[in-house]
Tab-separated table of C-alpha atoms in Angstrom:
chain	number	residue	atom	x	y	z
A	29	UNK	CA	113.454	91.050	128.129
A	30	UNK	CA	110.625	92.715	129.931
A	31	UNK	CA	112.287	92.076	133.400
A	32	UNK	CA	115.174	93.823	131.999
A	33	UNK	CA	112.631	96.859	130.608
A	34	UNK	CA	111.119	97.301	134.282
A	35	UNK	CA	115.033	97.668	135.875
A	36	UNK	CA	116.718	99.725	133.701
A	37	UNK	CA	116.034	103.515	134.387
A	38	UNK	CA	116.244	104.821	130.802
A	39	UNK	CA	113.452	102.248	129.346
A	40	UNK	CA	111.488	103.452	132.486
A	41	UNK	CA	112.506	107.238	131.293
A	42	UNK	CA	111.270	106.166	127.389
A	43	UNK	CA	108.304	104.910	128.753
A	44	UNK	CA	107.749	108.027	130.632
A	45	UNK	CA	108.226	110.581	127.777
A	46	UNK	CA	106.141	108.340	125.394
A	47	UNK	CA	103.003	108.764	127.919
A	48	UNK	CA	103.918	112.568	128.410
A	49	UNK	CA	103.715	112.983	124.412
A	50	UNK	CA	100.783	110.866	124.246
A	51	UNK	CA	98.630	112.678	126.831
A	52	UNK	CA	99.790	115.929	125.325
A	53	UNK	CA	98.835	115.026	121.826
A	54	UNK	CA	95.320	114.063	123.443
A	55	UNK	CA	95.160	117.272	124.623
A	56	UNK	CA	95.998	119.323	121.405
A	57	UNK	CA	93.893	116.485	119.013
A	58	UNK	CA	91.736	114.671	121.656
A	59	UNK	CA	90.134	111.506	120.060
A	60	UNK	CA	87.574	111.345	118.293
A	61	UNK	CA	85.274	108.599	115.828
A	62	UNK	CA	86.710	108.321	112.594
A	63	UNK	CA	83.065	108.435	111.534
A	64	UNK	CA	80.652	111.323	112.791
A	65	UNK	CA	83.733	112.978	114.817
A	66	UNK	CA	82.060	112.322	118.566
A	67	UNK	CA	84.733	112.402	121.881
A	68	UNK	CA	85.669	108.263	121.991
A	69	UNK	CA	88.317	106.703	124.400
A	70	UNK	CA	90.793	106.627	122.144
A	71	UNK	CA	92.695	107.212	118.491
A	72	UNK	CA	91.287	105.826	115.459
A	73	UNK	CA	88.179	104.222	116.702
A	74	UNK	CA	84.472	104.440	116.626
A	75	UNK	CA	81.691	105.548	118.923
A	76	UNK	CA	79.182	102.523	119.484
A	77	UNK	CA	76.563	104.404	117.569
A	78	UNK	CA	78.776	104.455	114.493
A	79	UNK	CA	79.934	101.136	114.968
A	80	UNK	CA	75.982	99.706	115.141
A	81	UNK	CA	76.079	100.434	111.759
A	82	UNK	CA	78.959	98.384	110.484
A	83	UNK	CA	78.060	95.221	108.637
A	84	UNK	CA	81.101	93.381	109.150
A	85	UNK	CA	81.154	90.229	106.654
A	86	UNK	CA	81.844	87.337	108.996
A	87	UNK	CA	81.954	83.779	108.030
A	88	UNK	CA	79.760	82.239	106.870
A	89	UNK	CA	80.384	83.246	102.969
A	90	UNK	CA	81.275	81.990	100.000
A	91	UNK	CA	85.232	80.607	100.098
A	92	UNK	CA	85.636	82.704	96.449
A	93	UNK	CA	83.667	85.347	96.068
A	94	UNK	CA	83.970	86.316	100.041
A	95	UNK	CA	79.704	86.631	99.976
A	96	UNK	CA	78.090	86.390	103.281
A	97	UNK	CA	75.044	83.856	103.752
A	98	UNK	CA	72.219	84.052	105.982
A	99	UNK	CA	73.236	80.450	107.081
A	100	UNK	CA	76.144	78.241	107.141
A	101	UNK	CA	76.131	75.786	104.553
A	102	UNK	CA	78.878	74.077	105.427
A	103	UNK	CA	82.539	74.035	104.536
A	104	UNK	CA	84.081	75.179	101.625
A	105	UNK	CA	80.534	76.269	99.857
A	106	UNK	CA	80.471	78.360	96.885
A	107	UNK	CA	77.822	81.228	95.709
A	108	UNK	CA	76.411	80.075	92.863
A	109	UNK	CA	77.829	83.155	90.980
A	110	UNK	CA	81.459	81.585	91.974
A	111	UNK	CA	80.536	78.533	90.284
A	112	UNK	CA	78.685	80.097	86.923
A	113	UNK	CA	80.925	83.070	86.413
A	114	UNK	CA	83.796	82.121	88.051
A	115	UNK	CA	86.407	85.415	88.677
A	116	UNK	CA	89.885	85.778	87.239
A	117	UNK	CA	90.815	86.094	90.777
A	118	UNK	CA	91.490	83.331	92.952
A	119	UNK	CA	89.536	84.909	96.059
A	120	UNK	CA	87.585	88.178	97.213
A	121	UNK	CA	87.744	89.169	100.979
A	122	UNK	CA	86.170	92.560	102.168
A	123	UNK	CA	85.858	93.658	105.587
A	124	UNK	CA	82.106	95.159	105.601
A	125	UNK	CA	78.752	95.806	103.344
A	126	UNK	CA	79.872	99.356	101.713
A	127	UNK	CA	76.973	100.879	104.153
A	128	UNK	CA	77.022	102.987	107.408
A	129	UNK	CA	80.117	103.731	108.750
A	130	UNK	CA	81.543	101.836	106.403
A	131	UNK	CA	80.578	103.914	103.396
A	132	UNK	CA	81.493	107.224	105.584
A	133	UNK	CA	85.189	105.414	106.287
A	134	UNK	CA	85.657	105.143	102.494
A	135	UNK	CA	84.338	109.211	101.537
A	136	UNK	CA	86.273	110.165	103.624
A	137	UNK	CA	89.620	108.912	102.781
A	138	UNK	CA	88.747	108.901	99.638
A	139	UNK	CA	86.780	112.312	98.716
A	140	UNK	CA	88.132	114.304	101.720
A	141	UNK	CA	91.760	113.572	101.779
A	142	UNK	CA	91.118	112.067	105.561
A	143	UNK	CA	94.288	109.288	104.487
A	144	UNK	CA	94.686	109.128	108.487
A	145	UNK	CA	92.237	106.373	108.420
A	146	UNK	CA	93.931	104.083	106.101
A	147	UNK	CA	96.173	102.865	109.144
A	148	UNK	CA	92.810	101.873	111.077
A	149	UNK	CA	90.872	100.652	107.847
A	150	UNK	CA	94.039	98.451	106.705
A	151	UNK	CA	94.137	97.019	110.313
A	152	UNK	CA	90.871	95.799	109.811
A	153	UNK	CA	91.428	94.812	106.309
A	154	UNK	CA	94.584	92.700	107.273
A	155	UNK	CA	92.117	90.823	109.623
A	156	UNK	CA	89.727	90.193	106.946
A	157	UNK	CA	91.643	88.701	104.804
A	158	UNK	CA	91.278	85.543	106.553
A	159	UNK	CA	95.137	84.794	106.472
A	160	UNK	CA	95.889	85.667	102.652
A	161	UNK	CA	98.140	88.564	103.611
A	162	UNK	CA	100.143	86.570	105.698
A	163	UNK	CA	100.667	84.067	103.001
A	164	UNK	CA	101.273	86.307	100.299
A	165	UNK	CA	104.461	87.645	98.600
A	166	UNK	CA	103.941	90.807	97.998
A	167	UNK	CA	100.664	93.797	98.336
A	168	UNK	CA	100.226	95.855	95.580
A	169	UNK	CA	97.076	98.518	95.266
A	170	UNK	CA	94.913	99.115	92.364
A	171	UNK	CA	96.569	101.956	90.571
A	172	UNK	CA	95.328	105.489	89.443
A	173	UNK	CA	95.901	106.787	86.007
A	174	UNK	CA	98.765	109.780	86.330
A	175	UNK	CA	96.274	112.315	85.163
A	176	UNK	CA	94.050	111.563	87.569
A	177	UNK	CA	96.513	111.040	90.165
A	178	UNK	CA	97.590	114.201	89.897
A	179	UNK	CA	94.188	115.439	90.371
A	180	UNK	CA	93.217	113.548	92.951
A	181	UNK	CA	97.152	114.486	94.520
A	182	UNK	CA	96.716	110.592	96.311
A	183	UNK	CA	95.651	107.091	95.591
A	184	UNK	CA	93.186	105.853	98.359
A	185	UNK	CA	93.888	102.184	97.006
A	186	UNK	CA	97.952	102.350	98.016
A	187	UNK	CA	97.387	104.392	101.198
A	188	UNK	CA	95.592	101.502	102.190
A	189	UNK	CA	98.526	98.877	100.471
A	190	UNK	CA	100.978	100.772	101.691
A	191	UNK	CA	99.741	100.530	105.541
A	192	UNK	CA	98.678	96.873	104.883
A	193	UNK	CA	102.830	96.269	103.628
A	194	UNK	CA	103.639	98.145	107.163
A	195	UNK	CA	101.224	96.239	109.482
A	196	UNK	CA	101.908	92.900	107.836
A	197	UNK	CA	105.598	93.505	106.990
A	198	UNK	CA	105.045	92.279	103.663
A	199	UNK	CA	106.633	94.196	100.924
A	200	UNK	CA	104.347	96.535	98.847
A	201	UNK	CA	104.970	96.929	95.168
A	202	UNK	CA	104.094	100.679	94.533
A	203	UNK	CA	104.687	101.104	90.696
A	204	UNK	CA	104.728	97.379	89.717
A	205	UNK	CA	101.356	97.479	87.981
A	206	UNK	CA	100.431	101.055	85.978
A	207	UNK	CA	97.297	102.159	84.448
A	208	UNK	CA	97.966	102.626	81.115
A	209	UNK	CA	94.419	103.273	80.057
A	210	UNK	CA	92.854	106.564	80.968
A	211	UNK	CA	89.331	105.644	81.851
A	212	UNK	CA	86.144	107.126	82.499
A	213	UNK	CA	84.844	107.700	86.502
A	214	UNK	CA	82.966	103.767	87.101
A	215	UNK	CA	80.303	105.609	89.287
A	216	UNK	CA	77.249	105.069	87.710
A	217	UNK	CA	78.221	102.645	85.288
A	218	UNK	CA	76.507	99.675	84.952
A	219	UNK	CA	78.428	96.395	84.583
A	220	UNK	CA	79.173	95.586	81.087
A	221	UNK	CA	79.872	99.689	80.516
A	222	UNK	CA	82.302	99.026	84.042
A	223	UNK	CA	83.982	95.942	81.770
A	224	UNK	CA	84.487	98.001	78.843
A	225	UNK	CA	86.282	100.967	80.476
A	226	UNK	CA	88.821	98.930	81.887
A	227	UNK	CA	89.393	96.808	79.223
A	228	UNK	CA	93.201	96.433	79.018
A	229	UNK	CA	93.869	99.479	80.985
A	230	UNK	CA	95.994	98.008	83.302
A	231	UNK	CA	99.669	96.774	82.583
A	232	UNK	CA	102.862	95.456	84.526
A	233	UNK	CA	105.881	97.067	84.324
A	234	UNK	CA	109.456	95.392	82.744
A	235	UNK	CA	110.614	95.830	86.693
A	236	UNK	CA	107.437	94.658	88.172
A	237	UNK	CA	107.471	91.272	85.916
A	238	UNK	CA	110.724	90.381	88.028
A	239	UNK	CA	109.283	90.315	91.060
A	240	UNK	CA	105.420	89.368	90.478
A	241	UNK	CA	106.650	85.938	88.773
A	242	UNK	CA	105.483	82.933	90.688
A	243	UNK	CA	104.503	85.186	93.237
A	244	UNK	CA	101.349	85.074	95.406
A	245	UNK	CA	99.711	88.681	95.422
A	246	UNK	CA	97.560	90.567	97.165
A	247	UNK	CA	95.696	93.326	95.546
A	248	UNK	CA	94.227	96.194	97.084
A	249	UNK	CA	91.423	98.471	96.349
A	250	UNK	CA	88.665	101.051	98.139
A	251	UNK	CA	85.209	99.088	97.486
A	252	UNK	CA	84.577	96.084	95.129
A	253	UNK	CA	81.276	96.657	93.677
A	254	UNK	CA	81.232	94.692	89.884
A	255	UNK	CA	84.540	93.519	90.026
A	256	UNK	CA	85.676	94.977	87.020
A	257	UNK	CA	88.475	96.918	87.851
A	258	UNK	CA	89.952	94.384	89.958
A	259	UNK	CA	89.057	92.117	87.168
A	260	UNK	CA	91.234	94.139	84.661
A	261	UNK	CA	94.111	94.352	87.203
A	262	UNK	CA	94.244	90.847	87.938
A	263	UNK	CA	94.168	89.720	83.927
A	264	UNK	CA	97.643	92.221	84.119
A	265	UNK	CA	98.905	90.204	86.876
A	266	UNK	CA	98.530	86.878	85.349
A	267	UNK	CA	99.488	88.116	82.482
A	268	UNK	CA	102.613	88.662	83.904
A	269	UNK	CA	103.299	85.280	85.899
A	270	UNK	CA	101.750	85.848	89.042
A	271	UNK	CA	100.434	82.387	90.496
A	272	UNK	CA	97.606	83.327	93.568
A	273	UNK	CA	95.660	86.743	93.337
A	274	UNK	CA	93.543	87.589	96.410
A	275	UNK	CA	91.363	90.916	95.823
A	276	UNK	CA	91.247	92.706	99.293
A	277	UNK	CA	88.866	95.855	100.055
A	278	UNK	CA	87.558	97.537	102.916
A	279	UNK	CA	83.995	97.372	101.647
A	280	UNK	CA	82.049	95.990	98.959
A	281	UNK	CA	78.512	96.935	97.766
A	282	UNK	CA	75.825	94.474	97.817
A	283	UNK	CA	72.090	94.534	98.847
A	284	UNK	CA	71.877	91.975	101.793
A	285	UNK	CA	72.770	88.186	102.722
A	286	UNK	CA	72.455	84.826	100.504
């Protein structure tokens, strides 16, 4: 196919115009980091200063609760929270320590309506789910209530499903699973007041039961930091048939290594 690309004049002529547009968008919006806004080589990427400061979570961590330890312990170890609290979910995978860039990646799709970086942040979520999108049946985000929706005029959580669904070509379930439950702001919260303000606020829909059956989800959210919200969503989920929930986010928050 590529032999026939290079001889035929109008893929050469495609090519051509798609390297004209791209230089001239460069010139009108030249690239810069997604974090502190410094000239870099290219769109949605990071200068090396901003990217020093990204904790990724690599293996080794713990196969459930996704938590990094200072050493590797071997295969298939759990955190010893895993094993006494063990999560309604059936896994937790996050790409970084909510710190840094990371932190400044999540404000600002978040809090200052920069949704251009959920294509790059979802990229990088995809490859830290360590193959769970790939497997799964469907991605579906952590929903906003509609009053706050409205407020907010955008979910972070399905800008970041919904660009997840495209990368992965996996479908994404947009209205599947409501909030029914108009809850308080978590921030500042501790964890049993987190718990309680979710409690049943989360619900799946007569058409989302239809297609979450049996089904092997991945749910999507901003930052895991108690894992009550997720928590909440995933009881829904179950509730409603699903058989495998992985919890993916772009960050979570958490003090250092174990």
């Amino acid at each position: 196919m590529r032999g026939e690309e290079a001889e035929n004049p109008g893929w050469q002529l495609a090519r051509g115009l798609r390297g004209l547009i791209a230089a001239a968008v460069d010139a009108v919006y030249p690239p810069v980091c997604s974090g502190c806004g410094r000239m870099v080589s290219q769109h949605r990427g990071v200068c090396p200063a901003c990217w020093a400061t990204l904790r990724l979570i690599e293996r080794p961590y713990c196969e459930v609760l996704g938590l990094p330890f200072s050493h590797d312990l071997g295969a298939g170890i759990l955190s010893a929270d895993a094993i006494a609290n063990p999560p309604v979910f059936e896994r937790l995978r996050s790409v970084a320590i909510h710190d840094g860039i990371a932190r400044s990646l999540v404000h600002g799709l978040k809090y200052r309506d920069r949704t251009d970086l959920a294509i790059m942040m979802a990229a990088w979520m995809v490859r830290a789910s360590d193959g769970t999108v790939e497997a799964c049946d469907a991605v579906i985000p952590v929903p906003l209530h509609a009053y706050r929706l409205w407020g907010r005029r955008f979910n972070q959580s399905a800008e970041l499903a919904r660009a997840i669904a495209r990368i992965s070509g996996k479908p994404y379930l947009a209205t599947a699973l409501i909030r029914t439950k108009r809850t308080e702001r978590q921030v500042g919260l501790g964890a049993a007041a987190r718990e309680d303000n979710v409690r049943g606020a989360f619900a799946v829909t007569e058409a989302g039961q239809a297609v979450i059956l049996g089904k092997r989800i991945v749910l999507v959210d901003d930052v895991y930091t108690t894992g009550a919200t997720v928590s909440a969503a995933t009881r829904a989920l179950k509730k409603a048939g699903a058989l495998d929930v992985t919890v993916l986010t772009f960050a979570r928050a958490m003090s250092g290594l174990i």
